[in-house]
C-alpha cells in the first residue's frame, strides 16, 4: 500500500517550468566518489536548514479532514524566509503551522503557495525571528538526480526531530503513487524511487546528494516495503522563481504571487455548437435567426444592452460582432419592446448555457506507457520511428491518456487510450515538456496531435487555468463544510468541477442522512449548480424549516437520493459564515453569510414553524441505522495508508467539531384552557405559573372508531388495543460538539434523538438514538412521554416523536432527567397533533410496588408490548425476578449508568433492540421495558459498547409525574409557553449493592440483625424481606457529596432512622420523608456495620434537579463543563477546588495540536485557579489572540500535568452554551473572538 509521507491534510498539487526542459528517463550511471567526510560536511550544512513543521488543519476542506500532524520542511530562500515542503503538509484549507529549527527555536509560518496538482508547497516565515542559529538555504539541483545516485533523506522521520536515512536512487520514471480513491493523488508526473524506508513525519524532507544539494522532495512511501517516493524538483524550481521574482525587495508584507498553471480544456468549439443550438431555438422568435445567433454569443445580458446602444460587442478571441441598429429592426414602440424581450430571453438562455459550459472543461490525466503497450493501443510503426528520432536517447515510451474528467466536452476530444504525439508541433513523450507548454500557454490555444486506435487526429484545445478550478472559499453552516468541487476530487469522482461538494456533513446534513463527499443537486425545490445557488436558497429559509434536498455520491452516481433537511432551531452552532483564502496573510478571512436581519437570524415564533429537531454530523460517512449502540466505523482507505505523521493522541472517542448554528427560538404560548388559565396573550417573559390538574386517561374522550386507532380485530389483544394510542417513537439527535467524534446509531422504537456534536456533554457516546416511549400525561396544553436514558441521555438534544395512534412526527423537548434512575421525560405540544390529539392518550399506570404484586402470584403472565413499524405488537412472558439489582461498571469515558436500581427480568430473551412496556391483560402499565447502556471490557485496552433491556418499575415514573401534576412548590420551567413545576430529587449520593445475609454473617454481622430482636421493637432484616434476605453495602460515595467523608467502601447499611433497610427503595423513601419533616436539616440517621462494629452516623443528603448539565464552554476547541455525576461516581475530584472538566475536544483545534484531551480537569490557567466555570471564563477572557497559555491539568487517573498552548481566536473563538429555564431556550454567547482583519 502506498501512503503519503505525512498525516497532514493533502491539497492540490501541480507545477510547470518556463524553460523547455527534458528529463532523461534513464540517464547514464554516475560513479559515486563521495567519502564519509564529504557526507559529514554536507550534512553539517543541511541539518540546520531542515525544520520540523507542526501543522493543524482547522477545518475539513477538499480532500482532507481537520486534524493536527507533524512533518518536515527545509529553507530554500533564507533572505525571503521561504520553506519548501509537500502540498499535503501545506494543506488546501485553513491551516495554522509552526516551524521548529534544530536548536528548538520555534516560529510561526503561513502558506503562500500550494500547487494545484503536484505534491509541493511553500511556507513563509520571518527570517529576523531566528536569533541564535546560523544556517544556510539548501540549493535545489533537479538535474543532479540519476539512477545509482547515493542520497540521504534528512527530516523528522517517525517524529524523531532529526533522522538521516540513506538510500540509492533506483528509478526516475515511476508512476505517481496512488494514495486514496477519495483523497489527494498526484498525476501527470514521474516520481523517483529509493529503498530509504521513510515513515510518518518525513513528508517534505530534502533528498540530498553528497554536495548538500536537494535533488528531490520526499513525498510518500509504501507500507509493505522500504520503498520511498520522491517528487522531482523541476516544477518546484519554476514556482520558487515566480515567488522570488514577485518579492524582489524585502518588505514587512507579503503580496500574493500568481504562478501560471495550465491544463487542457476543449471549450470554444463546443460553446459555439451549443450556442448555435440555442440560437436556433431563439430564431423561432420574431427576430431574424442570424441576429439571434450573434446575440447568443454574448457573455452576459449586460452585453445585450451594450449591443442595443453601441451596435457592437467584443467576445473573447472570436472578435468584434457588429449588429444593425435596433431602430432599423423595429418600426414602433410595441415592436421595439417585443424585440428587446426576445433579446433578453436569448441572452438569458445563452448565459445559462455559458455558465454550464465553462465548468465543463477537459482535464486529462496521462500515464507514461512503454512502446510495447502503445503498439497494442494501435500506434503505427512509422509514428513510433518518428518519436524515437525526435526524443532524448533511451526513451522507452509515450504519454497515453488515462482518464478524462467527464460531464463536459472532454469526451468529444480526448479519450482514454489516446496516444499523444505532438504538442504545438513538437514531439512530447515526457510530462515535463508537456506541463511546460501548458503552463506557458494558459488561456491560449494549443494544437494536439494524437493517435486513436491507429487513426491520427488533430485537436485545437484551449489551456485552462488550474487555479480557476481550485476552490478558495467555503461555507460553514451547522458544522458542515460546503464548497465548489475541486479539480482533485472531480478527477477522483469523475464529476464536473465547481459542483456543490460536502466536505464535512456537520449536524444539519448528518441528521438528514447526507454523507461526506456528497454532491448537492437540488435544495428546497431549486436546482443547485453552484455554491451561490445553495447560499441563496438557504438565506430564504427560517429556523426549524424542513425542506427536501437531493444529492448524488460517487459510489452511486446514477441515482439521486432525496432527504428532508431540518434547519437548526436552537443556537447549537454559530450563524453561517463564508471563509475565503488570503494568500497574503495565510489566513482565511471570515464574513457572515447573511445580514443580521435575515430569516435564519430571526427567531421562530411558533411550533409549526419549528417542526423538526436538528441532526448532527461527524467527520465520518453516514451509514444506514444500525442496532442501538453499534459503532459506525470510518470509511475504508482502499488499501492505502494515511499520510505519514507523528502525533501523540489519546483517542478516547471524545472528539468534536466546531461552531454551532446560531439563532433564537420562541415557543408559542398556547391556550391553557384545560388548566383554567388563559395564556395566549402572555409573552415569553410574561409566562404565568400554573397548577396542573389531574388529567388522567379517565378524563380523555377517545373515539374508538378513529382511523388511526388500533384495529379492533380478533387477533389484536385487549392490551395491544389499550396501549397503542399511548406509544410514541423517539428520534434523538445529540448535537455535535465541534469537530469530529465517534458516531454510533441506536435503533429502538419510540423516539429518534439527535445530539449536536457541539453539545455532547456528560460523556454521551453517540449522536443518534432510537427508542420507544410511553405517554404518561396528555392534556390540551401539554403531553409527557417517559423513555429510558439510553435513548434520551442529555437535555442538549433534538427529539422527534412519531405516534403509534396517529401518523405524525413532531418535535419534543427534554424536560426531566432523573439523576439516578434510568428514565427521562420528554414534553410535546398537543396542539401540533391536529386531529391526532383526539386519538393520542395517556396510559393507565399501576404504580404499586411491583415486586409485591408479582410475588403474590409468580405464575401470572405479563404482556411485553413494543412497536414494530409503529404498530403495537405484544408477546406474553413470565417474570423470573421482579427485583434484580443492577451492577453496571463505569465506562472508559464516564457516562450515565443506572445505579441503585431494582429491575424486572423476564423468562424470555427478546433481544437488545426491542423496547416497550410491560402491561397486564387489561393494558395497564406496570413497567417500561427500557434499554440500559454498559461497556464490555475484554482487556485493559479493549472494550465494546453494549446494551441490554430490562423492566423499569413504573413506580418511580409515577412518583415524578405526581409531583408535576400536583403543582408542588418546586422550581419551574417553561413548557409550551407555561411555567410548570419540575421536581427536585433528594438523595443519598452513595452507590450501593446487595449482599446476602449469609455472606454478611461471615463478615461478622451479629445474629440480632438477622433474627427478631427481643430487646427492642426493631424488625430484623429477615422479617423485613424474607425472600431476598439481603443487606446493602457501600460500593463508593460520589466525590463532592455530603456522604463522601462519612461512609466508606464496604460499610453495611442496616437501618435508617431505626427502620431496617433491605433494598434501594427503602433508602429513597427515607430521603423523601425528609421533605415532610422540617427539623432534620436534610440529614439521615444511619446505622452501619463497619469492621465488626455498629456505628450510627448523621449523613447529609444532596438535592439534584432534572435538568442535567445546563452550562458548557468551548475554549480553544475543548468542551469544558462542571464534573457530571458519572465522573464524580469514580470517587475522585482534584483537591485544587475541583476544576472544570474537559468532556470533549475538537479535531484541528489548539487543544488537539498541544494535547489537551478529554478525561481531565483544568485546575489552573496562567497560575490562576479555575474551580468552576465562572472562574474559568474570568481567567480566559484576559488572554489575547496568539498568546501562549500555561495550563495545569489533573487526569482522571490523578496524574497532574503542566503544558502550554497557543490561543487561536480567529478559527476557535471562545463561546458558551447555557439553558434558561425561564424561557426554555439554549443560548449560545460568544465570550471572546478576534477581528479577522487584525488576526495574523
Tab-separated table of N, CA and C in Angstrom, residues 70-156:
chain	number	residue	atom	x	y	z
A	70	UNK	N	2.607	16.268	12.370
A	70	UNK	CA	3.989	16.715	12.246
A	70	UNK	C	4.492	16.364	10.848
A	71	UNK	N	5.389	17.179	10.333
A	71	UNK	CA	6.007	16.905	9.047
A	71	UNK	C	7.366	17.607	9.019
A	72	UNK	N	7.948	17.704	7.824
A	72	UNK	CA	9.282	18.276	7.643
A	72	UNK	C	9.250	19.311	6.533
A	73	UNK	N	10.135	20.280	6.603
A	73	UNK	CA	10.357	21.252	5.545
A	73	UNK	C	11.804	21.688	5.576
A	74	UNK	N	12.207	22.448	4.573
A	74	UNK	CA	13.585	22.961	4.594
A	74	UNK	C	13.632	24.311	3.896
A	75	UNK	N	14.580	25.133	4.324
A	75	UNK	CA	14.700	26.509	3.849
A	75	UNK	C	15.306	26.501	2.451
A	76	UNK	N	14.610	27.132	1.501
A	76	UNK	CA	15.118	27.256	0.137
A	76	UNK	C	15.421	28.701	-0.217
A	77	UNK	N	15.000	29.649	0.598
A	77	UNK	CA	15.341	31.060	0.398
A	77	UNK	C	15.432	31.703	1.773
A	78	UNK	N	16.639	31.891	2.250
A	78	UNK	CA	16.841	32.402	3.603
A	78	UNK	C	16.455	33.865	3.714
A	79	UNK	N	16.789	34.669	2.707
A	79	UNK	CA	16.533	36.107	2.794
A	79	UNK	C	15.047	36.425	2.784
A	80	UNK	N	14.282	35.664	2.033
A	80	UNK	CA	12.842	35.909	1.958
A	80	UNK	C	12.061	35.066	2.968
A	81	UNK	N	12.696	34.071	3.549
A	81	UNK	CA	12.027	33.231	4.537
A	81	UNK	C	11.059	32.242	3.919
A	82	UNK	N	11.510	31.498	2.900
A	82	UNK	CA	10.645	30.550	2.198
A	82	UNK	C	11.068	29.126	2.551
A	83	UNK	N	10.099	28.316	2.966
A	83	UNK	CA	10.320	26.911	3.320
A	83	UNK	C	9.559	26.045	2.333
A	84	UNK	N	10.240	25.041	1.791
A	84	UNK	CA	9.620	24.091	0.875
A	84	UNK	C	9.191	22.838	1.631
A	85	UNK	N	8.001	22.347	1.323
A	85	UNK	CA	7.514	21.096	1.897
A	85	UNK	C	6.492	20.504	0.931
A	86	UNK	N	5.761	19.502	1.353
A	86	UNK	CA	4.751	18.890	0.496
A	86	UNK	C	3.454	19.681	0.501
A	87	UNK	N	2.686	19.502	-0.549
A	87	UNK	CA	1.370	20.140	-0.620
A	87	UNK	C	0.448	19.595	0.446
A	88	UNK	N	0.527	18.290	0.725
A	88	UNK	CA	-0.362	17.733	1.735
A	88	UNK	C	0.027	18.173	3.138
A	89	UNK	N	1.160	18.829	3.288
A	89	UNK	CA	1.532	19.445	4.558
A	89	UNK	C	1.010	20.875	4.610
A	90	UNK	N	1.174	21.602	3.497
A	90	UNK	CA	0.649	22.978	3.427
A	90	UNK	C	-0.870	22.971	3.514
A	91	UNK	N	-1.510	21.957	2.946
A	91	UNK	CA	-2.952	21.719	3.010
A	91	UNK	C	-3.722	22.686	2.123
A	92	UNK	N	-4.839	22.225	1.567
A	92	UNK	CA	-5.643	23.095	0.711
A	92	UNK	C	-6.538	24.058	1.479
A	93	UNK	N	-6.829	23.761	2.740
A	93	UNK	CA	-7.764	24.571	3.512
A	93	UNK	C	-7.075	25.380	4.599
A	94	UNK	N	-7.849	25.884	5.565
A	94	UNK	CA	-7.274	26.685	6.654
A	94	UNK	C	-6.256	25.878	7.447
A	95	UNK	N	-5.102	26.466	7.685
A	95	UNK	CA	-4.031	25.767	8.390
A	95	UNK	C	-3.298	26.751	9.296
A	96	UNK	N	-2.915	26.270	10.449
A	96	UNK	CA	-2.059	27.020	11.373
A	96	UNK	C	-0.817	26.167	11.582
A	97	UNK	N	0.360	26.774	11.462
A	97	UNK	CA	1.584	25.974	11.491
A	97	UNK	C	2.706	26.722	12.192
A	98	UNK	N	3.632	25.933	12.754
A	98	UNK	CA	4.870	26.448	13.338
A	98	UNK	C	6.026	25.618	12.812
A	99	UNK	N	7.171	26.254	12.690
A	99	UNK	CA	8.397	25.572	12.277
A	99	UNK	C	9.394	25.627	13.421
A	100	UNK	N	9.999	24.481	13.725
A	100	UNK	CA	10.992	24.412	14.784
A	100	UNK	C	12.336	24.008	14.184
A	101	UNK	N	13.337	24.855	14.384
A	101	UNK	CA	14.667	24.573	13.874
A	101	UNK	C	15.389	23.609	14.811
A	102	UNK	N	16.589	23.201	14.381
A	102	UNK	CA	17.306	22.165	15.103
A	102	UNK	C	17.693	22.610	16.512
A	103	UNK	N	17.845	23.916	16.740
A	103	UNK	CA	18.169	24.423	18.079
A	103	UNK	C	16.920	24.712	18.907
A	104	UNK	N	15.759	24.224	18.440
A	104	UNK	CA	14.463	24.340	19.116
A	104	UNK	C	13.889	25.758	19.106
A	105	UNK	N	14.405	26.629	18.281
A	105	UNK	CA	13.742	27.917	18.066
A	105	UNK	C	12.486	27.662	17.246
A	106	UNK	N	11.364	28.175	17.720
A	106	UNK	CA	10.066	27.917	17.086
A	106	UNK	C	9.468	29.220	16.601
A	107	UNK	N	9.038	29.238	15.344
A	107	UNK	CA	8.483	30.447	14.742
A	107	UNK	C	7.201	30.091	14.005
A	108	UNK	N	6.255	31.033	13.920
A	108	UNK	CA	5.050	30.778	13.127
A	108	UNK	C	5.349	30.874	11.636
A	109	UNK	N	4.654	30.077	10.861
A	109	UNK	CA	4.758	30.123	9.401
A	109	UNK	C	3.349	30.132	8.829
A	110	UNK	N	3.217	30.661	7.626
A	110	UNK	CA	1.915	30.591	6.959
A	110	UNK	C	2.110	30.249	5.490
A	111	UNK	N	1.137	29.594	4.882
A	111	UNK	CA	1.290	29.136	3.495
A	111	UNK	C	1.195	30.286	2.509
A	112	UNK	N	2.033	30.227	1.480
A	112	UNK	CA	1.964	31.227	0.410
A	112	UNK	C	1.671	30.586	-0.944
A	113	UNK	N	1.825	29.265	-1.038
A	113	UNK	CA	1.502	28.591	-2.293
A	113	UNK	C	1.374	27.100	-2.043
A	114	UNK	N	0.363	26.522	-2.656
A	114	UNK	CA	0.236	25.067	-2.727
A	114	UNK	C	-0.149	24.741	-4.164
A	115	UNK	N	0.589	23.804	-4.759
A	115	UNK	CA	0.379	23.511	-6.169
A	115	UNK	C	-0.974	22.828	-6.358
A	116	UNK	N	-1.686	23.139	-7.429
A	116	UNK	CA	-2.992	22.509	-7.639
A	116	UNK	C	-2.926	21.002	-7.884
A	117	UNK	N	-1.777	20.504	-8.383
A	117	UNK	CA	-1.687	19.090	-8.733
A	117	UNK	C	-0.546	18.386	-8.013
A	118	UNK	N	0.647	18.937	-8.104
A	118	UNK	CA	1.823	18.232	-7.609
A	118	UNK	C	2.020	18.450	-6.117
A	119	UNK	N	2.748	17.508	-5.509
A	119	UNK	CA	2.851	17.455	-4.052
A	119	UNK	C	3.952	18.352	-3.511
A	120	UNK	N	3.818	19.654	-3.720
A	120	UNK	CA	4.746	20.598	-3.109
A	120	UNK	C	4.030	21.907	-2.809
A	121	UNK	N	4.537	22.614	-1.837
A	121	UNK	CA	4.001	23.914	-1.441
A	121	UNK	C	5.049	24.654	-0.639
A	122	UNK	N	4.752	25.915	-0.325
A	122	UNK	CA	5.721	26.766	0.359
A	122	UNK	C	5.089	27.435	1.573
A	123	UNK	N	5.846	27.488	2.645
A	123	UNK	CA	5.507	28.292	3.815
A	123	UNK	C	6.417	29.520	3.848
A	124	UNK	N	5.942	30.568	4.489
A	124	UNK	CA	6.721	31.793	4.661
A	124	UNK	C	6.925	32.067	6.144
A	125	UNK	N	8.122	32.496	6.520
A	125	UNK	CA	8.420	32.876	7.899
A	125	UNK	C	9.228	34.159	7.910
A	126	UNK	N	9.364	34.736	9.060
A	126	UNK	CA	10.127	35.968	9.235
A	126	UNK	C	11.572	35.604	9.552
A	127	UNK	N	12.521	35.836	8.633
A	127	UNK	CA	13.918	35.446	8.894
A	127	UNK	C	14.519	36.131	10.118
A	128	UNK	N	14.038	37.322	10.438
A	128	UNK	CA	14.606	38.035	11.589
A	128	UNK	C	14.202	37.406	12.911
A	129	UNK	N	13.229	36.480	12.881
A	129	UNK	CA	12.792	35.835	14.120
A	129	UNK	C	13.789	34.791	14.600
A	130	UNK	N	14.700	34.351	13.731
A	130	UNK	CA	15.722	33.370	14.127
A	130	UNK	C	16.900	34.140	14.725
A	131	UNK	N	17.109	34.004	16.006
A	131	UNK	CA	18.093	34.818	16.719
A	131	UNK	C	19.413	34.100	16.969
A	132	UNK	N	19.369	32.796	17.148
A	132	UNK	CA	20.542	32.114	17.703
A	132	UNK	C	21.118	31.037	16.794
A	133	UNK	N	20.563	30.829	15.627
A	133	UNK	CA	21.014	29.740	14.770
A	133	UNK	C	21.654	30.279	13.511
A	134	UNK	N	22.785	29.702	13.156
A	134	UNK	CA	23.440	30.011	11.897
A	134	UNK	C	23.115	28.898	10.908
A	135	UNK	N	22.545	29.254	9.777
A	135	UNK	CA	22.121	28.251	8.803
A	135	UNK	C	22.157	28.862	7.419
A	136	UNK	N	22.133	28.017	6.410
A	136	UNK	CA	22.094	28.430	5.007
A	136	UNK	C	20.939	27.728	4.314
A	137	UNK	N	20.477	28.337	3.254
A	137	UNK	CA	19.426	27.698	2.478
A	137	UNK	C	19.996	26.502	1.717
A	138	UNK	N	19.141	25.570	1.401
A	138	UNK	CA	19.545	24.368	0.674
A	138	UNK	C	19.275	24.595	-0.807
A	139	UNK	N	20.305	24.538	-1.655
A	139	UNK	CA	20.076	24.751	-3.092
A	139	UNK	C	19.332	23.577	-3.711
A	140	UNK	N	18.551	23.881	-4.762
A	140	UNK	CA	17.805	22.858	-5.481
A	140	UNK	C	18.557	22.488	-6.760
A	141	UNK	N	18.746	21.196	-6.968
A	141	UNK	CA	19.504	20.723	-8.131
A	141	UNK	C	18.785	19.538	-8.763
A	142	UNK	N	17.680	19.781	-9.445
A	142	UNK	CA	16.940	18.656	-10.041
A	142	UNK	C	17.747	17.914	-11.105
A	143	UNK	N	18.661	18.633	-11.750
A	143	UNK	CA	19.439	17.997	-12.816
A	143	UNK	C	20.437	16.971	-12.293
A	144	UNK	N	20.714	16.975	-10.988
A	144	UNK	CA	21.692	16.052	-10.423
A	144	UNK	C	21.133	14.668	-10.177
A	145	UNK	N	19.823	14.501	-10.248
A	145	UNK	CA	19.219	13.189	-9.978
A	145	UNK	C	19.552	12.211	-11.090
A	146	UNK	N	19.979	11.017	-10.732
A	146	UNK	CA	20.286	9.974	-11.706
A	146	UNK	C	20.210	8.627	-11.021
A	147	UNK	N	19.997	7.590	-11.797
A	147	UNK	CA	19.941	6.247	-11.254
A	147	UNK	C	21.306	5.880	-10.663
A	148	UNK	N	21.292	5.321	-9.449
A	148	UNK	CA	22.520	4.941	-8.778
A	148	UNK	C	23.086	6.007	-7.880
A	149	UNK	N	22.462	7.196	-7.861
A	149	UNK	CA	22.972	8.273	-7.015
A	149	UNK	C	22.708	7.944	-5.546
A	150	UNK	N	23.753	8.027	-4.733
A	150	UNK	CA	23.603	7.817	-3.306
A	150	UNK	C	23.009	9.077	-2.681
A	151	UNK	N	21.991	8.887	-1.887
A	151	UNK	CA	21.273	10.037	-1.325
A	151	UNK	C	21.081	9.847	0.179
A	152	UNK	N	20.706	10.951	0.849
A	152	UNK	CA	20.314	10.941	2.252
A	152	UNK	C	18.999	11.710	2.378
A	153	UNK	N	18.102	11.151	3.150
A	153	UNK	CA	16.828	11.817	3.443
A	153	UNK	C	16.906	12.339	4.862
A	154	UNK	N	16.875	13.668	5.018
A	154	UNK	CA	17.051	14.314	6.318
A	154	UNK	C	15.717	14.908	6.740
A	155	UNK	N	15.181	14.476	7.887
A	155	UNK	CA	13.900	15.029	8.320
A	155	UNK	C	13.416	14.459	9.623
A	156	UNK	N	12.140	14.740	9.900
A	156	UNK	CA	11.501	14.373	11.160
A	156	UNK	C	10.855	13.002	11.021
